[in-house]
Amino acid sequence: MTAVTDPVPTYPMARGCPFDPPAELAGIREESAGVTRVRIWDGSTPWLVTRYDDVRAALADPRLSADADRDGYPAASRARRARSAGRRRSFIMMDDPEHARYRRMLVGEFTVRRIERLRPLVERTVTELLDAMAAGENPTDLVQAFALPLPSLVICHLLGVPYADHAFFEGRSRVLVDLTSGEQAAAAASDELQDYLAGLVRVRRAAPRDDLLGALADRVGAGELTEDEASASALLLLVAGHETTANMIALGTLTLLHRPDQLGVVRDGDDAQVRAAVEELLRVLTVTHTGRRRVATEDLELGGVTIRAGEGVVLAAETANRDPRQWEHPDEVDVARGTNRHVAFGFGVHQCLGQPLARLELQIAHPALLRRFPDLRVTVPDSQIAFRDEMAVYGVHALPVAF
Ligand code: HEM
């Protein structure tokens, strides 16, 4: 008897090389219309969109909804589906005008100008962490010593969350980002985090302070937000604010350590060279690597394919960011690339709110680490590094380095 093979590829696929998206994805991008059905964890078959122009067009298309409660929405995991049905959705899973109402309340805090004011704090935090690393054990784990505490400390400062609680919120965030988490574990992690943040909002209402939790508490006081809504926004900022940037720092460092010539540009380069290098790392690594998830609210066409209302769509930014139609030698890391209009921060109305902050942290962290430790090296081969395939944010669980 011949085995019947499923003609619909499973998504996400396993990576071959830990630094590249699965080769099969590039095949879909190049050998078909770039839009095809894939099978996801629940057996459903949403469309996968792989080309840069199509992904950008889709991200800007109001007929594609980010509302995870709609039928047909291709949730990334069972736990994520269960959670989105809960009472405390954050605005990343809403459509305009509802989404815009919440985003508008925060947007002023994340402008490039506003974030630039955090430069001294980020520089000081980087120096302190590198001092502590120099004084600590050698070899060490770069994730725990530097990559994770930097964005955690910064987002704590911005929000007004006590960093002393970092083991609590980092642990719960990990459960939320883990695509293999069970429904109960994820629901508990989400509830605990949100209760914790709601508690801090209440503290701010009693004793106002000039931080983001204070600003959210003011909105609650003015009747513009409920406590649940305020803490849902705070949760989104807290989790998105440290998981993504931490993984970019660690995976970006590993990528550079494999390429001494490129590393040299980041270590010795001027501000413009460092800025370009950070954009290139964002592009090639695309740590939010399991696609932006949407569902069609009307029939529409993408890459010549008709997508019907109610069908799910996965926008593979990780493949779009390697599209040869947009970049020459897209699989090569070239920190000296010029214009780099990648979609690592998404595009359209949900484009990353925290991108000025992420950029500031990465532009300071990468060169500072390499200048401080010119002999920085990884102590194990790649085959012994635990890559985060099962997490919604890609990267490494740990990075043993000597300096
Ligand atoms: C290198 C680091 C980061 C990467 C790669 C990243 C990536 C992304 C992506 C791809 C989206 C779009 C989601 C979608 O379209 O469905 C997004 C949205 C978002 N990000 Fe980031 N992010 C990073 C850092 C941050 C930081 C530091 C913060 C907060 C301080 C943050 C807060 C947010 C928020 C609030 C949204 C939702 C925006 C909306 O729905 O309007 N992110 N991010």
Short mmCIF file of C-alpha atoms in Angstrom, two decimals, residues 87-89 168 188-200 227-233 235:
data_model
loop_
_atom_site.label_atom_id
_atom_site.label_comp_id
_atom_site.label_asym_id
_atom_site.label_seq_id
_atom_site.Cartn_x
_atom_site.Cartn_y
_atom_site.Cartn_z
CA ARG A 87 -11.77 38.64 28.50
CA ARG A 88 -8.49 40.50 28.34
CA ARG A 89 -7.40 40.92 24.76
CA PHE A 168 8.21 36.39 38.01
CA ALA A 188 -2.59 30.91 34.41
CA ALA A 189 0.49 32.81 33.26
CA SER A 190 -1.65 35.42 31.54
CA ASP A 191 -3.99 35.82 34.52
CA GLU A 192 -1.12 36.09 36.99
CA LEU A 193 0.66 38.70 34.93
CA GLN A 194 -2.48 40.69 34.37
CA ASP A 195 -3.52 40.56 38.02
CA TYR A 196 -0.03 41.71 38.97
CA LEU A 197 -0.17 44.65 36.54
CA ALA A 198 -3.74 45.55 37.56
CA GLY A 199 -2.43 45.68 41.13
CA LEU A 200 0.28 48.12 40.08
CA GLU A 227 -8.65 48.39 34.91
CA ASP A 228 -8.67 45.25 32.74
CA GLU A 229 -8.04 47.27 29.60
CA ALA A 230 -5.20 49.19 31.24
CA SER A 231 -3.52 46.04 32.48
CA ALA A 232 -3.97 44.31 29.08
CA SER A 233 -2.05 47.15 27.41
CA LEU A 235 0.97 43.28 29.67
#
